Amino acid sequence: MAAGLRTARWCVEQGWPVHPLARGRKTPVANCEACRVPGHSRRRCPCLTGGRWCHGFHAATLDRARVDQWWGRRPGMGVGVGVACGHAGLVVIDIDAHARPLPPRDQLLPGIPIPEQVDLTGLANGFHTLGLLAALSGAASPADDDTTLRVRTPSGGLHVWYRAHRSQRWQCSTGSGGGRSLAWQVDVRAHGGYIVAPGTATAAGAYTPVGPVREPAPLPAWLAGELERTSHLPAVPAPRWVPPRARQAVLAAGRASHGTHQSLSTVLAPVARCGHVPEGAGFSDALNRAAYTIGGLVAAGRVSRDEAEPALRDVAFAARPGQERRTEQIIRSGMAAGLERPLHARRRCP
């Protein structure tokens, strides 16, 4: 069996949709002549429904018969295998080790200022910047994560594969430069992109797994937080103030609290503040904490679920419009955990 077919079948067994790469290269097989005509629309293209490989990762499939056709009956078409990250539920951290001059300090770790007095001697590539980013979070670098699939690239870089939570739709980055970027010389491969499968060989060399692990581990929480901070989630409308309906819900919930009971408006305030920032701001964490706390208050009988849950939902929807499905999942999960841990008021000593 040809190596490409064996690799493609293995990926399909993992539930990862695959598409062919050009022979000896890491880029997809070229479109057919009809698909190269100016003005051609991928969405109406008959090639995709007809079982052809045009349009790169958009043609990725889990169909075993099609895989056998692409890599078995047409072995000369392309031996490489690409995996459509988004449909596979994958987030792959692509670390480069290119010999390039350092960019300005504000581009090394986007959004994290590096003072001039910090000595950058020795910092030369993505392994260094990703290690620095991890250290700032008190975590180990993904490059050293031996619990997940890691793949050495022909250029000396590394692909670190992770499994995304089903509620998260992480987006690709543009890499070492502008746009959304995790760190200098560190790409993110997710929705809107593909990754070269381990075992694929190109003219530059092979993509070789490192260590014995062949399965992606869950995306670490600290790394998910950094991805959200650096705008690797779908774009949302411009920041706006919390609308009157949600604001009234907060005020009404606050009025419902009395005595030593914790004010619900205080619990919801961090979620509401996220509405002033279009991305980042730790929205997922703030919402999860609020949902957990409200669940605990409800379990202890300190607030009414019929009043508190709609108030939380209104504030969250207002803070992140267009992300209602993801928001609902966070609320359900957080409240379910909180309901298991009632937050009873502590009695004061006499």
mmCIF file of C-alpha atoms in Angstrom:
data_model
loop_
_atom_site.group_PDB
_atom_site.id
_atom_site.type_symbol
_atom_site.label_atom_id
_atom_site.label_comp_id
_atom_site.label_asym_id
_atom_site.label_seq_id
_atom_site.Cartn_x
_atom_site.Cartn_y
_atom_site.Cartn_z
ATOM 1 C CA MET A 1 0.000 0.000 0.000
ATOM 2 C CA ALA A 2 1.305 3.459 -0.918
ATOM 3 C CA ALA A 3 2.407 5.615 2.027
ATOM 4 C CA GLY A 4 -0.067 8.372 1.141
ATOM 5 C CA LEU A 5 -3.023 6.004 1.134
ATOM 6 C CA ARG A 6 -1.949 4.449 4.415
ATOM 7 C CA THR A 7 -1.637 7.879 6.039
ATOM 8 C CA ALA A 8 -4.962 9.066 4.627
ATOM 9 C CA ARG A 9 -6.783 5.972 5.903
ATOM 10 C CA TRP A 10 -5.236 6.379 9.340
ATOM 11 C CA CYS A 11 -6.399 10.011 9.516
ATOM 12 C CA VAL A 12 -9.928 9.039 8.511
ATOM 13 C CA GLU A 13 -9.939 6.440 11.298
ATOM 14 C CA GLN A 14 -9.207 9.292 13.722
ATOM 15 C CA GLY A 15 -12.188 11.220 12.352
ATOM 16 C CA TRP A 16 -10.038 13.790 10.527
ATOM 17 C CA PRO A 17 -11.249 14.809 7.032
ATOM 18 C CA VAL A 18 -8.415 14.654 4.497
ATOM 19 C CA HIS A 19 -7.543 16.144 1.114
ATOM 20 C CA PRO A 20 -4.604 15.494 -1.222
ATOM 21 C CA LEU A 21 -1.491 17.619 -1.423
ATOM 22 C CA ALA A 22 0.486 18.277 -4.585
ATOM 23 C CA ARG A 23 3.176 15.695 -5.268
ATOM 24 C CA GLY A 24 6.284 16.520 -3.243
ATOM 25 C CA ARG A 25 4.786 19.705 -1.797
ATOM 26 C CA LYS A 26 2.877 20.839 1.287
ATOM 27 C CA THR A 27 0.248 22.746 -0.699
ATOM 28 C CA PRO A 28 -3.077 21.322 -1.965
ATOM 29 C CA VAL A 29 -3.429 19.818 -5.424
ATOM 30 C CA ALA A 30 -4.231 22.544 -7.960
ATOM 31 C CA ASN A 31 -7.822 23.221 -8.982
ATOM 32 C CA CYS A 32 -9.093 21.969 -12.302
ATOM 33 C CA GLU A 33 -9.251 24.402 -15.244
ATOM 34 C CA ALA A 34 -12.936 25.178 -14.675
ATOM 35 C CA CYS A 35 -12.267 26.155 -11.062
ATOM 36 C CA ARG A 36 -9.476 28.511 -12.106
ATOM 37 C CA VAL A 37 -11.742 30.679 -14.241
ATOM 38 C CA PRO A 38 -12.029 34.236 -12.812
ATOM 39 C CA GLY A 39 -15.250 34.715 -10.885
ATOM 40 C CA HIS A 40 -15.664 31.006 -10.184
ATOM 41 C CA SER A 41 -17.668 30.414 -6.965
ATOM 42 C CA ARG A 42 -16.550 27.638 -4.662
ATOM 43 C CA ARG A 43 -19.971 27.495 -3.018
ATOM 44 C CA ARG A 44 -21.642 26.558 -6.310
ATOM 45 C CA CYS A 45 -18.787 24.426 -7.626
ATOM 46 C CA PRO A 46 -19.897 20.982 -8.879
ATOM 47 C CA CYS A 47 -16.432 19.540 -8.225
ATOM 48 C CA LEU A 48 -16.985 19.288 -4.488
ATOM 49 C CA THR A 49 -20.234 17.348 -4.791
ATOM 50 C CA GLY A 50 -18.768 15.358 -7.666
ATOM 51 C CA GLY A 51 -15.961 13.898 -5.590
ATOM 52 C CA ARG A 52 -13.089 15.967 -7.018
ATOM 53 C CA TRP A 53 -10.276 17.480 -5.001
ATOM 54 C CA CYS A 54 -10.578 21.138 -6.026
ATOM 55 C CA HIS A 55 -10.497 23.983 -3.470
ATOM 56 C CA GLY A 56 -8.046 22.442 -1.039
ATOM 57 C CA PHE A 57 -9.293 21.739 2.463
ATOM 58 C CA HIS A 58 -12.875 22.553 1.420
ATOM 59 C CA ALA A 59 -12.825 19.223 -0.432
ATOM 60 C CA ALA A 60 -11.641 17.263 2.619
ATOM 61 C CA THR A 61 -13.572 14.052 3.200
ATOM 62 C CA LEU A 62 -14.058 11.095 5.526
ATOM 63 C CA ASP A 63 -15.418 8.962 2.673
ATOM 64 C CA ARG A 64 -13.263 5.817 2.526
ATOM 65 C CA ALA A 65 -14.112 5.124 -1.120
ATOM 66 C CA ARG A 66 -13.104 8.629 -2.159
ATOM 67 C CA VAL A 67 -9.897 8.368 -0.159
ATOM 68 C CA ASP A 68 -9.048 5.107 -1.928
ATOM 69 C CA GLN A 69 -9.773 6.775 -5.262
ATOM 70 C CA TRP A 70 -7.625 9.829 -4.590
ATOM 71 C CA TRP A 71 -4.580 8.060 -3.142
ATOM 72 C CA GLY A 72 -5.005 4.506 -4.412
ATOM 73 C CA ARG A 73 -6.165 4.685 -8.008
ATOM 74 C CA ARG A 74 -4.366 7.963 -8.721
ATOM 75 C CA PRO A 75 -1.063 7.495 -6.874
ATOM 76 C CA GLY A 76 0.737 9.975 -9.115
ATOM 77 C CA MET A 77 -1.682 12.807 -8.379
ATOM 78 C CA GLY A 78 -0.264 13.569 -4.966
ATOM 79 C CA VAL A 79 1.116 11.438 -2.172
ATOM 80 C CA GLY A 80 0.802 14.050 0.572
ATOM 81 C CA VAL A 81 -2.122 14.245 2.969
ATOM 82 C CA GLY A 82 -3.683 17.407 4.339
ATOM 83 C CA VAL A 83 -6.085 17.454 7.304
ATOM 84 C CA ALA A 84 -8.883 20.059 7.467
ATOM 85 C CA CYS A 85 -8.344 21.292 11.023
ATOM 86 C CA GLY A 86 -11.718 22.913 11.613
ATOM 87 C CA HIS A 87 -13.850 19.951 10.582
ATOM 88 C CA ALA A 88 -11.507 17.636 12.484
ATOM 89 C CA GLY A 89 -11.949 19.659 15.691
ATOM 90 C CA LEU A 90 -8.216 20.338 15.856
ATOM 91 C CA VAL A 91 -6.066 23.264 16.912
ATOM 92 C CA VAL A 92 -2.474 22.852 15.776
ATOM 93 C CA ILE A 93 0.262 25.140 17.056
ATOM 94 C CA ASP A 94 2.748 25.590 14.198
ATOM 95 C CA ILE A 95 6.144 26.620 15.576
ATOM 96 C CA ASP A 96 8.690 27.977 13.097
ATOM 97 C CA ALA A 97 12.448 28.169 13.497
ATOM 98 C CA HIS A 98 13.305 30.468 10.602
ATOM 99 C CA ALA A 99 16.446 32.586 10.724
ATOM 100 C CA ARG A 100 14.921 36.054 10.595
ATOM 101 C CA PRO A 101 15.657 39.410 12.232
ATOM 102 C CA LEU A 102 13.660 40.135 15.356
ATOM 103 C CA PRO A 103 10.575 42.293 14.771
ATOM 104 C CA PRO A 104 9.677 45.273 16.989
ATOM 105 C CA ARG A 105 9.082 44.293 20.609
ATOM 106 C CA ASP A 106 5.325 44.803 20.361
ATOM 107 C CA GLN A 107 5.146 42.057 17.714
ATOM 108 C CA LEU A 108 6.930 39.356 19.699
ATOM 109 C CA LEU A 109 3.962 38.640 21.986
ATOM 110 C CA PRO A 110 0.992 40.602 20.596
ATOM 111 C CA GLY A 111 -0.779 42.537 23.316
ATOM 112 C CA ILE A 112 1.979 41.949 25.876
ATOM 113 C CA PRO A 113 4.444 44.834 26.152
ATOM 114 C CA ILE A 114 8.118 43.947 26.568
ATOM 115 C CA PRO A 115 10.037 46.806 28.252
ATOM 116 C CA GLU A 116 13.234 48.063 26.670
ATOM 117 C CA GLN A 117 15.261 46.996 29.694
ATOM 118 C CA VAL A 118 14.444 43.341 29.008
ATOM 119 C CA ASP A 119 17.434 41.726 27.304
ATOM 120 C CA LEU A 120 16.319 39.801 24.210
ATOM 121 C CA THR A 121 19.725 38.260 23.521
ATOM 122 C CA GLY A 122 19.278 34.681 22.336
ATOM 123 C CA LEU A 123 15.633 35.032 21.357
ATOM 124 C CA ALA A 124 15.600 33.865 17.758
ATOM 125 C CA ASN A 125 12.485 31.880 16.771
ATOM 126 C CA GLY A 126 9.031 30.600 17.601
ATOM 127 C CA PHE A 127 10.276 28.053 20.124
ATOM 128 C CA HIS A 128 11.586 30.942 22.212
ATOM 129 C CA THR A 129 8.542 33.212 21.953
ATOM 130 C CA LEU A 130 6.107 30.377 22.678
ATOM 131 C CA GLY A 131 8.217 29.311 25.650
ATOM 132 C CA LEU A 132 8.139 32.875 26.943
ATOM 133 C CA LEU A 133 4.367 33.096 26.500
ATOM 134 C CA ALA A 134 3.912 29.829 28.403
ATOM 135 C CA ALA A 135 6.236 30.945 31.198
ATOM 136 C CA LEU A 136 4.183 34.109 31.710
ATOM 137 C CA SER A 137 1.178 31.830 32.369
ATOM 138 C CA GLY A 138 3.172 29.540 34.640
ATOM 139 C CA ALA A 139 2.867 26.708 32.135
ATOM 140 C CA ALA A 140 5.236 24.497 30.173
ATOM 141 C CA SER A 141 5.746 25.234 26.489
ATOM 142 C CA PRO A 142 3.570 23.214 24.096
ATOM 143 C CA ALA A 143 6.811 22.314 22.310
ATOM 144 C CA ASP A 144 7.672 20.200 25.369
ATOM 145 C CA ASP A 145 4.197 18.700 25.801
ATOM 146 C CA ASP A 146 4.799 14.958 25.522
ATOM 147 C CA THR A 147 1.137 14.151 26.288
ATOM 148 C CA THR A 148 -0.024 15.115 22.798
ATOM 149 C CA LEU A 149 0.841 14.456 19.155
ATOM 150 C CA ARG A 150 3.857 16.475 18.025
ATOM 151 C CA VAL A 151 5.265 16.436 14.501
ATOM 152 C CA ARG A 152 8.712 17.662 13.435
ATOM 153 C CA THR A 153 8.657 19.598 10.146
ATOM 154 C CA PRO A 154 11.325 19.466 7.408
ATOM 155 C CA SER A 155 12.430 23.039 8.205
ATOM 156 C CA GLY A 156 13.142 22.247 11.864
ATOM 157 C CA GLY A 157 9.838 23.542 13.206
ATOM 158 C CA LEU A 158 7.217 21.650 15.162
ATOM 159 C CA HIS A 159 3.467 21.051 14.866
ATOM 160 C CA VAL A 160 1.767 20.526 18.243
ATOM 161 C CA TRP A 161 -1.692 18.989 17.803
ATOM 162 C CA TYR A 162 -4.534 19.602 20.260
ATOM 163 C CA ARG A 163 -8.204 18.662 20.369
ATOM 164 C CA ALA A 164 -10.567 21.624 20.686
ATOM 165 C CA HIS A 165 -13.670 21.631 22.856
ATOM 166 C CA ARG A 166 -16.728 21.169 20.659
ATOM 167 C CA SER A 167 -18.115 24.567 21.667
ATOM 168 C CA GLN A 168 -14.997 26.413 20.503
ATOM 169 C CA ARG A 169 -14.490 27.437 16.893
ATOM 170 C CA TRP A 170 -10.903 28.646 16.896
ATOM 171 C CA GLN A 171 -9.649 30.438 13.786
ATOM 172 C CA CYS A 172 -6.368 30.229 11.884
ATOM 173 C CA SER A 173 -3.769 32.923 12.410
ATOM 174 C CA THR A 174 -1.677 34.616 9.767
ATOM 175 C CA GLY A 175 1.589 33.705 11.472
ATOM 176 C CA SER A 176 4.677 35.785 12.126
ATOM 177 C CA GLY A 177 3.397 39.263 11.659
ATOM 178 C CA GLY A 178 0.152 41.215 11.634
ATOM 179 C CA GLY A 179 -3.420 40.040 11.847
ATOM 180 C CA ARG A 180 -4.230 37.642 14.642
ATOM 181 C CA SER A 181 -1.026 36.093 15.910
ATOM 182 C CA LEU A 182 -0.260 34.061 19.013
ATOM 183 C CA ALA A 183 3.443 34.919 18.987
ATOM 184 C CA TRP A 184 6.228 35.735 16.557
ATOM 185 C CA GLN A 185 6.946 32.694 14.342
ATOM 186 C CA VAL A 186 4.008 30.813 15.851
ATOM 187 C CA ASP A 187 1.032 30.002 13.621
ATOM 188 C CA VAL A 188 -2.323 28.591 14.660
ATOM 189 C CA ARG A 189 -4.023 26.095 12.352
ATOM 190 C CA ALA A 190 -7.736 25.670 13.026
ATOM 191 C CA HIS A 191 -10.969 26.628 11.241
ATOM 192 C CA GLY A 192 -10.177 28.070 7.836
ATOM 193 C CA GLY A 193 -7.032 26.038 7.289
ATOM 194 C CA TYR A 194 -5.333 22.661 7.139
ATOM 195 C CA ILE A 195 -2.238 20.922 8.478
ATOM 196 C CA VAL A 196 0.110 18.436 6.845
ATOM 197 C CA ALA A 197 -0.520 14.945 8.229
ATOM 198 C CA PRO A 198 2.294 13.131 10.060
ATOM 199 C CA GLY A 199 4.079 10.707 7.758
ATOM 200 C CA THR A 200 3.732 12.931 4.690
ATOM 201 C CA ALA A 201 6.941 13.342 2.697
ATOM 202 C CA THR A 202 7.755 16.368 0.578
ATOM 203 C CA ALA A 203 10.757 17.379 -1.508
ATOM 204 C CA ALA A 204 12.067 19.224 1.562
ATOM 205 C CA GLY A 205 11.749 16.217 3.861
ATOM 206 C CA ALA A 206 9.264 14.282 5.965
ATOM 207 C CA TYR A 207 6.797 15.317 8.659
ATOM 208 C CA THR A 208 7.897 13.011 11.447
ATOM 209 C CA PRO A 209 6.069 12.307 14.725
ATOM 210 C CA VAL A 210 8.042 13.002 17.905
ATOM 211 C CA GLY A 211 7.813 10.440 20.685
ATOM 212 C CA PRO A 212 5.234 7.645 21.003
ATOM 213 C CA VAL A 213 2.016 9.680 21.378
ATOM 214 C CA ARG A 214 -0.209 9.710 18.283
ATOM 215 C CA GLU A 215 -3.376 11.332 19.657
ATOM 216 C CA PRO A 216 -4.042 15.035 20.275
ATOM 217 C CA ALA A 217 -4.613 15.947 23.895
ATOM 218 C CA PRO A 218 -7.314 18.454 24.912
ATOM 219 C CA LEU A 219 -6.319 22.068 24.361
ATOM 220 C CA PRO A 220 -4.823 23.355 27.647
ATOM 221 C CA ALA A 221 -6.942 25.965 29.417
ATOM 222 C CA TRP A 222 -4.137 28.542 29.572
ATOM 223 C CA LEU A 223 -3.537 28.196 25.827
ATOM 224 C CA ALA A 224 -7.258 28.555 25.099
ATOM 225 C CA GLY A 225 -7.181 31.760 27.124
ATOM 226 C CA GLU A 226 -4.268 33.085 25.065
ATOM 227 C CA LEU A 227 -6.033 32.170 21.827
ATOM 228 C CA GLU A 228 -9.104 34.099 22.938
ATOM 229 C CA ARG A 229 -6.989 37.059 24.047
ATOM 230 C CA THR A 230 -5.282 37.196 20.642
ATOM 231 C CA SER A 231 -8.587 37.110 18.717
ATOM 232 C CA HIS A 232 -8.576 33.521 17.469
ATOM 233 C CA LEU A 233 -12.351 33.372 17.803
ATOM 234 C CA PRO A 234 -14.804 34.518 15.101
ATOM 235 C CA ALA A 235 -15.119 38.253 14.711
ATOM 236 C CA VAL A 236 -18.031 39.841 16.538
ATOM 237 C CA PRO A 237 -19.677 43.241 16.091
ATOM 238 C CA ALA A 238 -17.925 46.331 17.419
ATOM 239 C CA PRO A 239 -18.025 46.860 21.197
ATOM 240 C CA ARG A 240 -21.181 48.393 22.495
ATOM 241 C CA TRP A 241 -22.766 49.318 25.778
ATOM 242 C CA VAL A 242 -24.997 46.787 27.493
ATOM 243 C CA PRO A 243 -28.507 47.566 26.188
ATOM 244 C CA PRO A 244 -31.260 48.731 28.538
ATOM 245 C CA ARG A 245 -32.982 45.318 28.687
ATOM 246 C CA ALA A 246 -29.879 43.568 29.996
ATOM 247 C CA ARG A 247 -28.939 46.491 32.231
ATOM 248 C CA GLN A 248 -32.410 46.429 33.781
ATOM 249 C CA ALA A 249 -32.056 42.713 34.392
ATOM 250 C CA VAL A 250 -28.845 43.340 36.336
ATOM 251 C CA LEU A 251 -30.461 46.097 38.399
ATOM 252 C CA ALA A 252 -33.537 44.011 39.082
ATOM 253 C CA ALA A 253 -31.405 41.075 40.169
ATOM 254 C CA GLY A 254 -29.389 43.363 42.420
ATOM 255 C CA ARG A 255 -32.541 44.670 44.065
ATOM 256 C CA ALA A 256 -33.631 41.103 44.696
ATOM 257 C CA SER A 257 -30.646 40.571 46.979
ATOM 258 C CA HIS A 258 -30.876 41.722 50.590
ATOM 259 C CA GLY A 259 -29.230 41.371 53.989
ATOM 260 C CA THR A 260 -26.107 39.248 53.844
ATOM 261 C CA HIS A 261 -27.032 37.769 50.458
ATOM 262 C CA GLN A 262 -24.477 38.391 47.724
ATOM 263 C CA SER A 263 -25.736 40.922 45.176
ATOM 264 C CA LEU A 264 -26.446 39.252 41.850
ATOM 265 C CA SER A 265 -25.468 42.462 40.102
ATOM 266 C CA THR A 266 -21.943 42.027 41.498
ATOM 267 C CA VAL A 267 -21.770 38.515 40.064
ATOM 268 C CA LEU A 268 -22.893 39.712 36.636
ATOM 269 C CA ALA A 269 -20.732 42.844 36.507
ATOM 270 C CA PRO A 270 -17.547 41.125 35.135
ATOM 271 C CA VAL A 271 -19.591 39.602 32.292
ATOM 272 C CA ALA A 272 -21.175 42.950 31.481
ATOM 273 C CA ARG A 273 -17.755 44.649 31.408
ATOM 274 C CA CYS A 274 -16.638 42.262 28.648
ATOM 275 C CA GLY A 275 -19.184 43.983 26.394
ATOM 276 C CA HIS A 276 -16.882 47.006 26.162
ATOM 277 C CA VAL A 277 -14.150 44.910 24.476
ATOM 278 C CA PRO A 278 -14.852 43.072 21.174
ATOM 279 C CA GLU A 279 -12.499 40.154 21.864
ATOM 280 C CA GLY A 280 -10.347 38.878 24.672
ATOM 281 C CA ALA A 281 -11.181 40.294 28.108
ATOM 282 C CA GLY A 282 -11.482 36.707 29.384
ATOM 283 C CA PHE A 283 -15.173 36.515 28.488
ATOM 284 C CA SER A 284 -15.410 32.711 28.639
ATOM 285 C CA ASP A 285 -13.773 32.578 32.070
ATOM 286 C CA ALA A 286 -15.869 35.470 33.396
ATOM 287 C CA LEU A 287 -19.080 33.868 32.149
ATOM 288 C CA ASN A 288 -18.150 30.447 33.484
ATOM 289 C CA ARG A 289 -17.363 31.891 36.926
ATOM 290 C CA ALA A 290 -20.619 33.842 36.978
ATOM 291 C CA ALA A 291 -22.650 30.786 35.922
ATOM 292 C CA TYR A 292 -20.930 28.631 38.543
ATOM 293 C CA THR A 293 -21.547 31.208 41.275
ATOM 294 C CA ILE A 294 -25.181 31.641 40.300
ATOM 295 C CA GLY A 295 -25.626 27.874 40.292
ATOM 296 C CA GLY A 296 -24.256 27.746 43.827
ATOM 297 C CA LEU A 297 -26.514 30.583 44.970
ATOM 298 C CA VAL A 298 -29.545 28.879 43.429
ATOM 299 C CA ALA A 299 -28.634 25.550 45.064
ATOM 300 C CA ALA A 300 -28.421 27.308 48.430
ATOM 301 C CA GLY A 301 -31.795 28.952 47.916
ATOM 302 C CA ARG A 302 -30.267 32.420 48.046
ATOM 303 C CA VAL A 303 -31.540 33.508 44.613
ATOM 304 C CA SER A 304 -34.301 32.341 42.300
ATOM 305 C CA ARG A 305 -33.206 30.427 39.219
ATOM 306 C CA ASP A 306 -36.138 31.823 37.252
ATOM 307 C CA GLU A 307 -34.779 35.311 37.931
ATOM 308 C CA ALA A 308 -31.019 34.769 37.969
ATOM 309 C CA GLU A 309 -30.509 32.568 34.885
ATOM 310 C CA PRO A 310 -32.391 34.866 32.444
ATOM 311 C CA ALA A 311 -30.479 37.854 33.849
ATOM 312 C CA LEU A 312 -27.163 36.078 33.222
ATOM 313 C CA ARG A 313 -28.250 35.081 29.720
ATOM 314 C CA ASP A 314 -29.327 38.650 28.837
ATOM 315 C CA VAL A 315 -26.042 40.154 30.007
ATOM 316 C CA ALA A 316 -23.931 37.494 28.279
ATOM 317 C CA PHE A 317 -25.789 37.773 24.963
ATOM 318 C CA ALA A 318 -25.377 41.531 25.069
ATOM 319 C CA ALA A 319 -21.643 41.266 25.784
ATOM 320 C CA ARG A 320 -20.995 38.803 22.942
ATOM 321 C CA PRO A 321 -23.752 39.126 20.307
ATOM 322 C CA GLY A 322 -23.631 36.463 17.626
ATOM 323 C CA GLN A 323 -22.146 33.856 19.974
ATOM 324 C CA GLU A 324 -25.388 32.710 21.583
ATOM 325 C CA ARG A 325 -24.820 28.990 21.019
ATOM 326 C CA ARG A 326 -21.370 29.021 22.621
ATOM 327 C CA THR A 327 -22.618 31.268 25.412
ATOM 328 C CA GLU A 328 -25.525 28.925 26.204
ATOM 329 C CA GLN A 329 -23.117 25.989 26.475
ATOM 330 C CA ILE A 330 -20.889 27.850 28.935
ATOM 331 C CA ILE A 331 -23.891 28.884 31.032
ATOM 332 C CA ARG A 332 -25.297 25.337 31.144
ATOM 333 C CA SER A 333 -21.934 23.834 32.050
ATOM 334 C CA GLY A 334 -21.099 26.442 34.688
ATOM 335 C CA MET A 335 -24.496 26.351 36.341
ATOM 336 C CA ALA A 336 -24.566 22.544 36.379
ATOM 337 C CA ALA A 337 -21.260 22.535 38.262
ATOM 338 C CA GLY A 338 -22.435 25.291 40.619
ATOM 339 C CA LEU A 339 -25.687 23.510 41.435
ATOM 340 C CA GLU A 340 -23.571 20.694 42.883
ATOM 341 C CA ARG A 341 -21.870 23.122 45.293
ATOM 342 C CA PRO A 342 -24.411 25.240 47.224
ATOM 343 C CA LEU A 343 -22.998 28.579 48.380
ATOM 344 C CA HIS A 344 -24.391 28.922 51.876
ATOM 345 C CA ALA A 345 -23.822 32.189 53.743
ATOM 346 C CA ARG A 346 -21.239 31.963 56.488
ATOM 347 C CA ARG A 347 -22.482 32.675 59.952
ATOM 348 C CA ARG A 348 -20.810 35.526 61.754
ATOM 349 C CA CYS A 349 -19.308 34.918 65.139
ATOM 350 C CA PRO A 350 -21.252 36.630 67.973
#
